Amino acid sequence: METHLHAPGPVEEPLARLLLEDPTRLDTHFADPGGVAAVMPRLVTVSVTATVAHALALAVVGHQLDHHDILARTLELSQAYGLGFFGAQVAALPSAWFYALLAGIRQPAWRVAGEAMRAHATTSMVLLGLLPVWFAGALGATWLDQGHYLPLISMGAGALGLALPFLAGLAGTRALYGAFRRQVAERRRDPEAARSPAPLLLVLAWALLFTTMAPVGVAHFLGGL
Amino acid sequence: MRPAELLVVYLLVGLAVAVAMVRAHHPGALQAVALWPLYLPGLLAAVAPPVAVPAERGDPRVDAAVDTLAEALRAWEGLPGEVDPDASLRAARKGLTALVRRVADLDHLLQAPGADLAQLRAELATTPDAAWPAVAARIVSLERLMGLRDQSVLDLERGLAGLADLTARVHVARFTGATGGDVAVQLAALAAAVDSAAEIRRLGVG
């Protein structure tokens, strides 16, 4: 694989292409701290946008049921999900560095932070794609509930909405696994390493760690607000 | 510390990181106020001073090989920006030194009293039946150690040859003006390797 030899300038390519269509192009930006610094603001922006959009969608759907203030509820949910996910991500960063070491590659801290943000941004991108579908379905379900026809459907739709970021997180986990495996294959240049299940197992362990901490964080911040 | 106080401290640190990012011309300073744990590693990597190669000396062949590579890298004006030559040279020296030490340790073991294979084989012929398995096991272990020693010597030669080859390719890249992508990849792999000895051995395999 050709290596980008010079620190890249501003990232001009569409983020959707970098995250979803051809993630190997983002690898070249992640090869040095300057590249990570150049792309990080865009990754954070898409993550924050998805968090707010998700919170707004939940608030609008919830308003159909209990008529609370949409703006206040949006702020509450944005803070809870944002802080919960961010806290879990920061807490899991050292584990990601350690797991990379177990796979035989020494990843600098800036690369670990970049890859974690890449996974989060990929999740956010997928979430933004899923939200309109869920929103339409959930609004329909709450309309049915107001007719007291099938309240379980609206409850299920609500629960699905709360869990949507975690479902979208499967895409983020896959992105992290792909990035991790490419690094192992590139750094070790060993056919055995390329076939090793270590990257998959370690990413699954990291994902389990994140998925355990994130809901606890979200519930904590939701309960405390 | 109460949550409000903790939040204030967190934001103050974020503010400091943001100011540092502005001074270092890094984008995303505003986001860094709230998300500084994600931005701090990149900022520290960007401002950290280069670490000098330690002056420790060891095996003359290793020193010569590493010094030759260091000289070639210093002379290469087109050295890719992402390559950290100090880290690569440190890893190369560490890996080769580990291999030299391994050979020396095995040589020391094989020169110890009671490690004479011919003597043990002669002893086997005259050993009583009860002690025969123990002597035979010693011979097997000794043969394994000799095999390990031969393999270690081969690995060391491979590593030295691989480093010489890498040096030659640096010169080729320098004089042809090529980008040297494959050289950059190998130097980065050396710097990133957890097991430097294994990585240096791999250089010579090709």
Coordinates of C-alpha atoms in Angstrom, one line a residue:
Chain A
M1 CA 0.0 0.0 0.0
E2 CA 1.4 3.4 -1.0
T3 CA 2.1 5.6 2.0
H4 CA 1.3 9.3 2.1
L5 CA 4.7 10.8 2.5
H6 CA 3.9 14.4 3.4
A7 CA 1.7 15.8 6.0
P8 CA -1.7 16.4 4.3
G9 CA -3.2 19.9 4.1
P10 CA -6.8 20.7 4.7
V11 CA -9.1 17.7 4.1
E12 CA -11.2 18.6 1.1
E13 CA -12.8 15.3 0.4
P14 CA -16.4 14.6 1.5
L15 CA -16.5 13.0 4.9
A16 CA -19.0 10.4 3.8
R17 CA -16.6 9.1 1.2
L18 CA -13.8 9.0 3.7
L19 CA -15.8 7.3 6.4
L20 CA -18.1 4.9 4.5
E21 CA -17.0 4.4 0.9
D22 CA -13.2 4.4 1.0
P23 CA -11.8 4.4 4.5
T24 CA -8.3 3.6 3.3
R25 CA -8.1 7.2 2.1
L26 CA -8.5 8.4 5.7
D27 CA -5.6 6.1 6.7
T28 CA -3.3 8.4 4.8
H29 CA -4.5 11.4 6.9
F30 CA -4.0 9.4 10.1
A31 CA -0.4 8.6 9.3
D32 CA 0.9 11.6 11.3
P33 CA -0.3 13.9 14.0
G34 CA -0.8 16.8 11.6
G35 CA -3.2 14.8 9.5
V36 CA -5.2 13.7 12.5
A37 CA -5.4 17.3 13.7
A38 CA -6.6 18.4 10.2
V39 CA -9.5 15.9 10.1
M40 CA -10.5 15.8 13.7
P41 CA -12.7 18.9 13.7
R42 CA -14.8 17.5 10.9
L43 CA -15.2 14.2 12.7
V44 CA -16.2 16.0 15.9
T45 CA -18.7 18.2 14.0
V46 CA -20.5 15.2 12.4
S47 CA -20.6 13.4 15.7
V48 CA -22.1 16.5 17.5
T49 CA -24.6 17.0 14.6
A50 CA -25.8 13.4 14.8
T51 CA -26.1 13.6 18.6
V52 CA -28.3 16.8 18.4
A53 CA -30.3 15.4 15.5
H54 CA -31.0 12.2 17.4
A55 CA -32.0 14.1 20.5
L56 CA -34.3 16.4 18.5
A57 CA -36.0 13.4 16.8
L58 CA -36.5 11.7 20.2
A59 CA -37.9 14.9 21.7
V60 CA -40.3 15.4 18.9
V61 CA -41.6 11.9 19.0
G62 CA -41.8 12.0 22.8
H63 CA -43.7 15.3 22.6
Q64 CA -46.5 13.4 20.8
L65 CA -46.9 11.3 24.0
D66 CA -46.4 13.6 27.0
H67 CA -46.3 17.1 25.4
H68 CA -43.1 18.2 27.2
D69 CA -41.0 21.1 26.0
I70 CA -39.2 19.9 22.8
L71 CA -36.2 22.3 23.1
A72 CA -35.6 21.5 26.8
R73 CA -35.9 17.8 26.1
T74 CA -33.5 18.0 23.1
L75 CA -30.9 19.8 25.3
E76 CA -31.3 17.1 28.0
L77 CA -30.9 14.2 25.6
S78 CA -28.0 15.9 23.7
Q79 CA -26.1 16.4 26.9
A80 CA -26.8 12.9 28.2
Y81 CA -25.9 11.1 25.0
G82 CA -23.0 13.4 24.2
L83 CA -21.5 13.2 27.7
G84 CA -22.2 9.5 28.0
F85 CA -20.6 8.6 24.7
F86 CA -17.7 11.0 25.1
G87 CA -17.0 9.8 28.6
A88 CA -17.0 6.1 27.5
Q89 CA -14.8 6.9 24.6
V90 CA -12.2 8.7 26.7
A91 CA -12.3 6.0 29.3
A92 CA -11.8 3.3 26.7
L93 CA -8.9 5.0 24.9
P94 CA -6.2 3.4 27.1
S95 CA -7.7 0.0 26.4
A96 CA -7.5 0.6 22.7
W97 CA -3.8 1.4 23.0
F98 CA -3.2 -1.7 25.1
Y99 CA -5.1 -3.9 22.7
A100 CA -3.0 -2.6 19.8
L101 CA 0.1 -3.5 21.8
L102 CA -1.2 -7.0 22.3
A103 CA -1.6 -7.3 18.5
G104 CA 2.0 -6.4 18.1
I105 CA 1.8 -2.8 17.0
R106 CA 2.7 0.3 19.0
Q107 CA 0.1 2.9 18.3
P108 CA 0.8 6.5 19.5
A109 CA -1.9 8.1 21.6
W110 CA -2.8 10.6 18.9
R111 CA -3.5 7.7 16.5
V112 CA -5.7 6.0 19.1
A113 CA -7.7 9.2 19.7
G114 CA -8.1 9.6 15.9
E115 CA -9.2 6.0 15.3
A116 CA -11.7 6.3 18.2
M117 CA -13.1 9.5 16.7
R118 CA -13.2 7.8 13.3
A119 CA -15.4 5.0 14.7
H120 CA -17.6 7.5 16.5
A121 CA -18.0 9.6 13.3
T122 CA -18.8 6.5 11.2
T123 CA -21.5 5.6 13.8
S124 CA -22.8 9.2 13.6
M125 CA -22.9 9.1 9.8
V126 CA -24.9 5.8 9.9
L127 CA -27.2 7.2 12.6
L128 CA -28.0 10.3 10.5
G129 CA -29.0 7.8 7.7
L130 CA -31.2 5.7 10.1
L131 CA -32.9 8.6 11.9
P132 CA -35.3 9.7 9.1
V133 CA -36.6 6.1 8.8
W134 CA -37.0 5.7 12.5
F135 CA -38.6 9.1 12.9
A136 CA -41.2 8.4 10.3
G137 CA -42.0 5.0 11.8
A138 CA -42.0 6.3 15.4
L139 CA -44.4 9.2 14.5
G140 CA -46.8 6.7 12.9
A141 CA -46.5 4.5 16.0
T142 CA -47.3 7.4 18.4
W143 CA -50.2 8.4 16.3
L144 CA -51.5 4.8 16.6
D145 CA -50.9 5.0 20.4
Q146 CA -52.9 8.2 20.7
G147 CA -55.8 6.1 19.3
H148 CA -54.9 3.6 22.1
Y149 CA -54.7 0.9 19.5
L150 CA -51.3 -0.5 20.0
P151 CA -49.4 1.2 22.8
L152 CA -46.7 -1.4 22.8
I153 CA -45.7 -0.3 19.3
S154 CA -45.1 3.3 20.4
M155 CA -43.2 2.0 23.5
G156 CA -41.1 -0.2 21.2
A157 CA -40.5 2.6 18.8
G158 CA -39.4 4.8 21.7
A159 CA -37.0 2.1 23.0
L160 CA -35.7 1.6 19.5
G161 CA -35.0 5.3 19.2
L162 CA -33.0 5.3 22.5
A163 CA -31.0 2.3 21.3
L164 CA -30.5 3.6 17.7
P165 CA -27.0 5.0 18.4
F166 CA -25.9 1.6 19.7
L167 CA -27.3 -0.1 16.6
A168 CA -25.5 2.4 14.4
G169 CA -22.4 1.7 16.5
L170 CA -22.0 -1.6 14.8
A171 CA -20.9 0.3 11.7
G172 CA -18.4 2.2 13.9
T173 CA -17.1 -1.0 15.4
R174 CA -16.6 -2.4 11.9
A175 CA -14.7 0.7 10.8
L176 CA -12.5 0.4 13.9
Y177 CA -11.8 -3.3 13.1
G178 CA -11.0 -2.5 9.5
A179 CA -8.6 0.3 10.5
F180 CA -7.0 -1.9 13.1
R181 CA -6.5 -4.9 10.7
R182 CA -5.0 -2.7 8.0
Q183 CA -2.5 -1.3 10.5
V184 CA -1.6 -4.8 11.6
A185 CA -1.2 -6.0 8.0
E186 CA 0.9 -2.9 7.1
R187 CA 3.1 -2.7 10.1
R188 CA 3.9 -6.4 10.5
R189 CA 3.9 -7.4 6.8
D190 CA 3.5 -11.0 7.9
P191 CA 1.0 -13.3 6.2
E192 CA 0.4 -15.0 9.6
A193 CA -0.4 -11.7 11.2
A194 CA -2.9 -10.9 8.4
R195 CA -4.8 -14.1 9.2
S196 CA -4.6 -13.7 12.9
P197 CA -8.0 -13.4 14.7
A198 CA -6.3 -11.1 17.3
P199 CA -7.5 -7.8 15.8
L200 CA -11.1 -9.1 15.6
L201 CA -11.1 -10.4 19.2
L202 CA -9.5 -7.3 20.5
V203 CA -11.9 -4.9 18.7
L204 CA -14.8 -7.0 20.0
A205 CA -13.4 -6.7 23.6
W206 CA -13.0 -2.9 23.2
A207 CA -16.5 -2.6 21.7
L208 CA -17.9 -4.6 24.6
L209 CA -16.1 -2.3 27.0
F210 CA -17.5 0.8 25.3
T211 CA -21.0 -0.7 25.0
T212 CA -21.0 -1.4 28.7
M213 CA -19.8 2.0 29.8
A214 CA -21.8 4.2 27.3
P215 CA -25.4 3.2 28.4
V216 CA -24.4 3.6 32.1
G217 CA -23.0 7.1 31.3
V218 CA -26.1 8.1 29.3
A219 CA -28.5 6.8 32.0
H220 CA -26.5 8.6 34.7
F221 CA -26.6 11.9 32.9
L222 CA -30.3 11.4 32.0
G223 CA -31.1 10.6 35.6
G224 CA -29.1 13.5 36.9
L225 CA -30.7 16.2 34.7
Chain B
M1 CA -14.7 18.0 44.6
R2 CA -18.2 18.7 43.5
P3 CA -19.4 18.2 39.9
A4 CA -19.6 21.9 39.3
E5 CA -16.1 22.5 40.5
L6 CA -14.9 19.5 38.5
L7 CA -16.6 21.0 35.4
V8 CA -14.8 24.3 35.9
V9 CA -11.4 22.7 36.2
Y10 CA -12.2 20.6 33.1
L11 CA -13.1 23.7 31.1
L12 CA -10.1 25.6 32.3
V13 CA -7.8 22.8 31.1
G14 CA -9.8 22.8 27.9
L15 CA -9.2 26.5 27.5
A16 CA -5.5 26.0 28.1
V17 CA -5.4 23.3 25.4
A18 CA -7.3 25.5 23.0
V19 CA -4.9 28.3 23.5
A20 CA -2.0 26.0 22.9
M21 CA -3.7 24.7 19.7
V22 CA -4.2 28.2 18.4
R23 CA -0.5 29.0 19.0
A24 CA 0.5 25.7 17.2
H25 CA -1.9 26.6 14.3
H26 CA -3.9 23.5 14.9
P27 CA -7.6 23.5 13.7
G28 CA -10.4 22.8 16.1
A29 CA -9.4 25.0 19.0
L30 CA -13.0 25.8 19.9
Q31 CA -14.0 22.2 20.0
A32 CA -11.0 21.4 22.1
V33 CA -12.4 23.5 25.0
A34 CA -15.0 20.8 25.5
L35 CA -13.2 17.8 24.0
W36 CA -9.6 18.4 24.9
P37 CA -8.9 14.7 25.9
L38 CA -9.2 13.8 22.2
Y39 CA -7.1 16.7 21.0
L40 CA -4.4 16.7 23.6
P41 CA -2.4 13.6 22.3
G42 CA -2.1 15.1 18.9
L43 CA -1.0 18.5 20.3
L44 CA 1.6 16.8 22.5
A45 CA 3.0 14.8 19.6
A46 CA 3.2 17.9 17.5
V47 CA 5.1 20.0 20.1
A48 CA 7.3 17.2 21.6
P49 CA 11.0 17.8 21.0
P50 CA 12.8 15.2 19.0
V51 CA 14.5 12.5 21.1
A52 CA 18.2 12.1 20.4
V53 CA 19.5 8.6 19.7
P54 CA 21.2 7.3 22.8
A55 CA 25.0 7.3 22.7
E56 CA 25.3 3.7 24.1
R57 CA 27.7 1.5 22.1
G58 CA 27.7 -2.2 21.9
D59 CA 28.7 -4.7 19.3
P60 CA 30.9 -3.1 16.6
R61 CA 29.1 -4.7 13.7
V62 CA 25.7 -3.5 15.1
D63 CA 27.2 0.0 15.7
A64 CA 28.6 0.1 12.2
A65 CA 25.4 -1.0 10.5
V66 CA 23.2 1.4 12.5
D67 CA 25.7 4.3 12.1
T68 CA 25.7 3.7 8.3
L69 CA 21.9 3.8 8.2
A70 CA 21.9 7.0 10.3
E71 CA 24.3 8.7 8.0
A72 CA 22.3 7.7 5.0
L73 CA 19.1 9.0 6.5
R74 CA 20.8 12.3 7.5
A75 CA 22.0 12.8 4.0
W76 CA 18.6 12.1 2.5
E77 CA 16.9 15.4 1.9
G78 CA 13.7 13.8 0.7
L79 CA 13.1 11.8 3.9
P80 CA 9.4 11.5 4.2
G81 CA 7.9 13.7 6.9
E82 CA 6.1 11.0 8.7
V83 CA 9.2 9.0 9.3
D84 CA 10.8 9.3 12.7
P85 CA 14.5 8.4 12.0
D86 CA 15.5 8.5 15.7
A87 CA 12.8 6.0 16.7
S88 CA 13.7 3.7 13.7
L89 CA 17.4 3.8 14.5
R90 CA 16.8 3.1 18.2
A91 CA 14.6 0.2 17.3
A92 CA 17.2 -1.1 14.8
R93 CA 20.0 -0.9 17.4
K94 CA 17.8 -2.5 20.1
G95 CA 16.7 -5.4 17.8
L96 CA 20.2 -6.2 16.6
T97 CA 21.7 -5.9 20.1
A98 CA 19.0 -8.3 21.3
L99 CA 20.1 -10.8 18.7
V100 CA 23.8 -10.4 19.5
R101 CA 23.0 -10.9 23.2
R102 CA 21.1 -14.0 22.4
V103 CA 24.0 -15.5 20.5
A104 CA 26.4 -14.5 23.2
D105 CA 24.2 -16.1 25.9
L106 CA 23.9 -19.3 24.0
D107 CA 27.6 -19.4 23.3
H108 CA 28.2 -19.0 27.0
L109 CA 25.9 -21.9 27.8
L110 CA 27.5 -24.1 25.2
Q111 CA 31.0 -23.4 26.5
A112 CA 30.0 -24.3 30.1
P113 CA 31.5 -27.4 31.7
G114 CA 29.5 -30.5 30.9
A115 CA 28.3 -29.0 27.6
D116 CA 30.7 -31.0 25.4
L117 CA 28.6 -33.1 23.0
A118 CA 31.4 -35.5 22.1
Q119 CA 32.1 -36.1 25.8
L120 CA 28.5 -36.7 26.6
R121 CA 28.1 -39.2 23.7
A122 CA 31.2 -41.1 25.0
E123 CA 29.7 -41.0 28.5
L124 CA 26.4 -42.4 27.1
A125 CA 28.2 -45.5 25.9
T126 CA 29.5 -46.3 29.4
T127 CA 26.6 -45.0 31.5
P128 CA 24.6 -47.6 33.5
D129 CA 21.1 -48.3 32.3
A130 CA 19.5 -46.4 35.2
A131 CA 21.2 -43.2 34.3
W132 CA 21.0 -43.6 30.5
P133 CA 17.7 -41.6 30.0
A134 CA 19.1 -38.6 31.9
V135 CA 22.3 -38.5 29.8
A136 CA 20.3 -39.0 26.6
A137 CA 18.0 -36.1 27.6
R138 CA 21.0 -33.9 28.2
I139 CA 22.4 -34.7 24.8
V140 CA 19.0 -33.8 23.2
S141 CA 18.9 -30.5 25.1
L142 CA 22.4 -29.7 24.1
E143 CA 21.7 -30.4 20.5
R144 CA 18.6 -28.2 20.7
L145 CA 20.7 -25.4 22.2
M146 CA 23.2 -25.7 19.4
G147 CA 20.4 -25.6 16.9
L148 CA 19.1 -22.5 18.5
R149 CA 22.5 -20.9 18.5
D150 CA 22.9 -21.6 14.8
Q151 CA 19.5 -20.1 14.1
S152 CA 20.3 -17.1 16.2
V153 CA 23.5 -16.5 14.2
L154 CA 21.5 -16.8 11.0
D155 CA 18.9 -14.3 12.3
L156 CA 21.6 -11.9 13.2
E157 CA 23.3 -12.2 9.8
R158 CA 19.8 -11.7 8.2
G159 CA 19.2 -8.7 10.3
L160 CA 22.5 -7.1 9.4
A161 CA 22.0 -7.9 5.7
G162 CA 18.5 -6.5 5.9
L163 CA 19.7 -3.3 7.5
A164 CA 22.5 -3.0 4.8
D165 CA 19.9 -3.5 2.1
L166 CA 17.6 -0.8 3.7
T167 CA 20.6 1.6 3.8
A168 CA 21.3 0.9 0.1
R169 CA 17.7 1.6 -0.8
V170 CA 17.8 4.9 1.1
H171 CA 20.8 5.8 -1.1
V172 CA 18.9 4.8 -4.2
A173 CA 15.9 6.9 -3.1
R174 CA 18.2 9.8 -2.4
F175 CA 20.0 9.8 -5.7
T176 CA 17.1 8.9 -7.9
G177 CA 14.7 11.4 -6.3
A178 CA 12.2 8.6 -5.8
T179 CA 9.6 9.0 -3.0
G180 CA 10.9 5.9 -1.2
G181 CA 7.5 4.8 -0.1
D182 CA 8.7 1.2 0.6
V183 CA 11.6 2.5 2.7
A184 CA 9.3 4.8 4.6
V185 CA 7.0 1.9 5.4
Q186 CA 9.9 -0.3 6.6
L187 CA 11.3 2.5 8.8
A188 CA 7.8 3.2 10.2
A189 CA 7.4 -0.6 10.9
L190 CA 10.7 -0.7 12.7
A191 CA 9.8 2.3 14.9
A192 CA 6.3 0.9 15.7
A193 CA 7.4 -2.7 16.4
V194 CA 6.9 -4.1 19.8
D195 CA 9.4 -6.8 19.1
S196 CA 12.3 -5.0 17.5
A197 CA 14.4 -8.2 17.1
A198 CA 11.6 -9.9 15.1
E199 CA 11.1 -6.8 12.9
I200 CA 14.8 -6.5 12.1
R201 CA 14.9 -10.2 11.3
R202 CA 12.1 -9.7 8.9
L203 CA 14.0 -7.1 7.0
G204 CA 16.5 -9.7 5.9
V205 CA 13.9 -12.2 4.8
G206 CA 12.7 -9.9 2.0

